[in-house]
Amino acid sequence: MDKDPAAAEQLAEDRHWMERALELAQLGAEQGEVPVGAVVVLDGEVIGEGWNQPIGSQDPSAHAEVVAIRQAAQRVQNYRLPGATLYVTLEPCTMCTGAMVHSRISRLVYGTTEPKAGVVASQAQLLDSDWFNWAVEVQGGVLAERCSTQLSQFFAQRRALKKQRKQATSE
């Protein structure tokens, strides 16, 4: 069976932009933030990028997706982003899903699922709700293993450091 060339091309493009999201997530990790990265692409061009920044910015809404959407909206001088695709390394939470709907993101591509707070596939399927006034196409699992590994390694390092500090203070 021949593969659909358009689907293969889309997957290659999705992987390309997810690579960039992984790089952004690493920037967050280097700043002590949970490593989640996001990229907003419109017509093959990056119009917004972000990584988790709630700790450093002291802003609970500074999730990677929201940071990237804010930057994209500023760049195009419009709070609505129809035709844009949001690439993010982790399945979005409720707040970020709402931001996608309100900004009219057309397509979401995420890496790995978020079993505790993900609302696109894990805990709920909010984007499948018929009461939203905007539909977002969803593609999950792009570079999922790499996205998951990046998060797992971050938290393993954080736990090891915490354990090391605890042992140092008890000596």
mmCIF file of C-alpha atoms in Angstrom:
data_model
loop_
_atom_site.group_PDB
_atom_site.id
_atom_site.type_symbol
_atom_site.label_atom_id
_atom_site.label_comp_id
_atom_site.label_asym_id
_atom_site.label_seq_id
_atom_site.Cartn_x
_atom_site.Cartn_y
_atom_site.Cartn_z
ATOM 1 C CA MET A 1 0.000 0.000 0.000
ATOM 2 C CA ASP A 2 1.400 3.417 -0.972
ATOM 3 C CA LYS A 3 1.557 6.065 1.690
ATOM 4 C CA ASP A 4 -0.227 9.322 1.078
ATOM 5 C CA PRO A 5 2.503 11.790 0.000
ATOM 6 C CA ALA A 6 0.631 14.745 1.534
ATOM 7 C CA ALA A 7 0.361 12.943 4.870
ATOM 8 C CA ALA A 8 4.062 12.059 4.776
ATOM 9 C CA GLU A 9 4.940 15.677 4.011
ATOM 10 C CA GLN A 10 2.729 16.904 6.874
ATOM 11 C CA LEU A 11 4.354 14.459 9.295
ATOM 12 C CA ALA A 12 7.822 15.642 8.244
ATOM 13 C CA GLU A 13 6.778 19.258 8.792
ATOM 14 C CA ASP A 14 5.224 18.391 12.171
ATOM 15 C CA ARG A 15 8.442 16.683 13.264
ATOM 16 C CA HIS A 16 10.509 19.659 12.133
ATOM 17 C CA TRP A 17 8.525 22.138 14.227
ATOM 18 C CA MET A 18 8.351 19.754 17.194
ATOM 19 C CA GLU A 19 12.156 19.667 17.138
ATOM 20 C CA ARG A 20 12.084 23.440 17.621
ATOM 21 C CA ALA A 21 9.575 23.080 20.459
ATOM 22 C CA LEU A 22 11.931 20.589 22.137
ATOM 23 C CA GLU A 23 14.781 23.120 21.868
ATOM 24 C CA LEU A 24 12.592 25.760 23.514
ATOM 25 C CA ALA A 25 11.603 23.322 26.255
ATOM 26 C CA GLN A 26 15.306 22.826 26.971
ATOM 27 C CA LEU A 27 15.701 26.589 27.440
ATOM 28 C CA GLY A 28 12.982 26.384 30.058
ATOM 29 C CA ALA A 29 14.687 23.477 31.808
ATOM 30 C CA GLU A 30 17.925 25.461 31.946
ATOM 31 C CA GLN A 31 16.004 28.193 33.770
ATOM 32 C CA GLY A 32 14.532 25.723 36.261
ATOM 33 C CA GLU A 33 11.118 25.686 34.593
ATOM 34 C CA VAL A 34 9.223 22.519 33.660
ATOM 35 C CA PRO A 35 10.516 21.814 30.132
ATOM 36 C CA VAL A 36 7.596 22.491 27.827
ATOM 37 C CA GLY A 37 8.151 24.329 24.568
ATOM 38 C CA ALA A 38 5.711 25.741 22.035
ATOM 39 C CA VAL A 39 5.882 27.178 18.522
ATOM 40 C CA VAL A 40 3.123 28.909 16.533
ATOM 41 C CA VAL A 41 3.532 28.542 12.773
ATOM 42 C CA LEU A 42 1.543 30.336 10.079
ATOM 43 C CA ASP A 43 2.148 29.747 6.377
ATOM 44 C CA GLY A 44 5.403 27.912 7.098
ATOM 45 C CA GLU A 45 6.815 30.731 9.251
ATOM 46 C CA VAL A 46 7.307 30.910 13.004
ATOM 47 C CA ILE A 47 5.225 33.757 14.378
ATOM 48 C CA GLY A 48 5.476 32.894 18.072
ATOM 49 C CA GLU A 49 7.635 30.847 20.398
ATOM 50 C CA GLY A 50 7.613 30.149 24.093
ATOM 51 C CA TRP A 51 8.593 27.893 26.924
ATOM 52 C CA ASN A 52 7.192 27.520 30.400
ATOM 53 C CA GLN A 53 7.999 30.638 32.422
ATOM 54 C CA PRO A 54 5.597 30.841 35.385
ATOM 55 C CA ILE A 55 8.344 30.641 38.026
ATOM 56 C CA GLY A 56 10.723 33.177 36.512
ATOM 57 C CA SER A 57 8.016 35.606 35.434
ATOM 58 C CA GLN A 58 5.905 35.069 38.560
ATOM 59 C CA ASP A 59 2.943 34.617 36.222
ATOM 60 C CA PRO A 60 0.815 31.492 36.604
ATOM 61 C CA SER A 61 -0.492 31.930 33.054
ATOM 62 C CA ALA A 62 3.000 31.891 31.486
ATOM 63 C CA HIS A 63 2.716 28.376 30.104
ATOM 64 C CA ALA A 64 4.638 27.727 26.888
ATOM 65 C CA GLU A 65 1.479 27.767 24.777
ATOM 66 C CA VAL A 66 0.214 31.074 26.167
ATOM 67 C CA VAL A 67 3.632 32.724 25.796
ATOM 68 C CA ALA A 68 3.842 31.564 22.162
ATOM 69 C CA ILE A 69 0.257 32.618 21.378
ATOM 70 C CA ARG A 70 0.821 36.061 22.927
ATOM 71 C CA GLN A 71 3.967 36.547 20.847
ATOM 72 C CA ALA A 72 2.195 35.374 17.684
ATOM 73 C CA ALA A 73 -0.729 37.729 18.222
ATOM 74 C CA GLN A 74 1.652 40.643 18.736
ATOM 75 C CA ARG A 75 3.587 39.708 15.626
ATOM 76 C CA VAL A 76 0.532 39.615 13.353
ATOM 77 C CA GLN A 77 -1.165 42.467 15.245
ATOM 78 C CA ASN A 78 -4.330 40.447 15.773
ATOM 79 C CA TYR A 79 -5.594 38.430 18.731
ATOM 80 C CA ARG A 80 -7.000 35.864 16.330
ATOM 81 C CA LEU A 81 -4.710 33.417 14.577
ATOM 82 C CA PRO A 82 -6.798 31.412 12.076
ATOM 83 C CA GLY A 83 -4.699 29.172 9.881
ATOM 84 C CA ALA A 84 -1.969 28.896 12.522
ATOM 85 C CA THR A 85 -0.659 25.653 13.986
ATOM 86 C CA LEU A 86 0.500 25.396 17.592
ATOM 87 C CA TYR A 87 3.230 22.829 18.233
ATOM 88 C CA VAL A 88 3.782 21.951 21.897
ATOM 89 C CA THR A 89 5.791 19.211 23.553
ATOM 90 C CA LEU A 90 3.123 18.340 26.147
ATOM 91 C CA GLU A 91 -0.637 17.914 25.863
ATOM 92 C CA PRO A 92 -2.232 21.233 26.883
ATOM 93 C CA CYS A 93 -4.049 21.999 30.120
ATOM 94 C CA THR A 94 -7.467 23.633 30.412
ATOM 95 C CA MET A 95 -6.106 27.188 30.386
ATOM 96 C CA CYS A 96 -3.974 26.624 27.289
ATOM 97 C CA THR A 97 -6.787 24.843 25.487
ATOM 98 C CA GLY A 98 -9.027 27.829 26.158
ATOM 99 C CA ALA A 99 -6.337 30.168 24.835
ATOM 100 C CA MET A 100 -6.190 28.134 21.617
ATOM 101 C CA VAL A 101 -9.939 28.390 21.115
ATOM 102 C CA HIS A 102 -10.062 32.121 21.905
ATOM 103 C CA SER A 103 -7.126 32.856 19.591
ATOM 104 C CA ARG A 104 -8.618 30.722 16.803
ATOM 105 C CA ILE A 105 -5.615 28.428 16.430
ATOM 106 C CA SER A 106 -6.582 26.076 13.594
ATOM 107 C CA ARG A 107 -4.406 23.107 14.441
ATOM 108 C CA LEU A 108 -2.734 21.689 17.535
ATOM 109 C CA VAL A 109 0.178 19.276 17.319
ATOM 110 C CA TYR A 110 1.446 17.964 20.640
ATOM 111 C CA GLY A 111 4.174 15.554 21.614
ATOM 112 C CA THR A 112 3.357 13.510 24.680
ATOM 113 C CA THR A 113 0.204 13.182 26.726
ATOM 114 C CA GLU A 114 -0.219 14.708 30.196
ATOM 115 C CA PRO A 115 -2.042 12.027 32.208
ATOM 116 C CA LYS A 116 -2.713 14.278 35.216
ATOM 117 C CA ALA A 117 -3.886 17.540 33.664
ATOM 118 C CA GLY A 118 -4.107 17.099 29.894
ATOM 119 C CA VAL A 119 -7.534 18.003 28.546
ATOM 120 C CA VAL A 120 -7.160 17.232 24.858
ATOM 121 C CA ALA A 121 -6.893 13.445 25.170
ATOM 122 C CA SER A 122 -6.036 12.360 28.727
ATOM 123 C CA GLN A 123 -8.466 13.702 31.332
ATOM 124 C CA ALA A 124 -10.986 15.213 28.949
ATOM 125 C CA GLN A 125 -11.405 15.823 25.259
ATOM 126 C CA LEU A 126 -12.327 19.488 25.501
ATOM 127 C CA LEU A 127 -11.611 20.233 21.853
ATOM 128 C CA ASP A 128 -14.235 17.638 20.895
ATOM 129 C CA SER A 129 -16.910 19.681 22.676
ATOM 130 C CA ASP A 130 -19.617 20.932 20.336
ATOM 131 C CA TRP A 131 -20.277 24.018 22.454
ATOM 132 C CA PHE A 132 -17.001 25.721 21.542
ATOM 133 C CA ASN A 133 -17.345 28.395 18.875
ATOM 134 C CA TRP A 134 -14.129 27.293 17.165
ATOM 135 C CA ALA A 135 -12.844 23.880 16.097
ATOM 136 C CA VAL A 136 -9.178 22.979 16.481
ATOM 137 C CA GLU A 137 -7.779 20.057 14.505
ATOM 138 C CA VAL A 138 -5.612 17.853 16.750
ATOM 139 C CA GLN A 139 -2.595 15.653 16.055
ATOM 140 C CA GLY A 140 -0.964 14.044 19.069
ATOM 141 C CA GLY A 141 2.058 11.833 19.559
ATOM 142 C CA VAL A 142 4.575 13.663 17.351
ATOM 143 C CA LEU A 143 8.041 12.820 18.724
ATOM 144 C CA ALA A 144 6.188 11.609 21.810
ATOM 145 C CA GLU A 145 9.020 9.499 23.192
ATOM 146 C CA ARG A 146 11.538 12.352 23.008
ATOM 147 C CA CYS A 147 9.081 14.787 24.563
ATOM 148 C CA SER A 148 8.294 12.339 27.359
ATOM 149 C CA THR A 149 11.960 11.545 27.977
ATOM 150 C CA GLN A 150 12.846 15.230 28.244
ATOM 151 C CA LEU A 151 10.219 15.717 30.950
ATOM 152 C CA SER A 152 11.103 12.496 32.787
ATOM 153 C CA GLN A 153 14.807 13.360 32.873
ATOM 154 C CA PHE A 154 14.057 16.849 34.175
ATOM 155 C CA PHE A 155 11.982 15.531 37.061
ATOM 156 C CA ALA A 156 14.483 12.747 37.826
ATOM 157 C CA GLN A 157 17.256 15.346 38.064
ATOM 158 C CA ARG A 158 15.084 17.554 40.239
ATOM 159 C CA ARG A 159 14.327 14.643 42.612
ATOM 160 C CA ALA A 160 18.009 13.659 42.764
ATOM 161 C CA LEU A 161 19.037 17.228 43.581
ATOM 162 C CA LYS A 162 16.386 17.461 46.291
ATOM 163 C CA LYS A 163 17.594 14.183 47.790
ATOM 164 C CA GLN A 164 21.200 15.364 47.632
ATOM 165 C CA ARG A 165 20.325 18.622 49.415
ATOM 166 C CA LYS A 166 18.382 16.754 52.078
ATOM 167 C CA GLN A 167 21.315 14.433 52.726
ATOM 168 C CA ALA A 168 23.729 17.375 52.909
ATOM 169 C CA THR A 169 21.647 19.149 55.548
ATOM 170 C CA SER A 170 21.256 16.006 57.667
ATOM 171 C CA GLU A 171 24.999 15.354 57.881
#
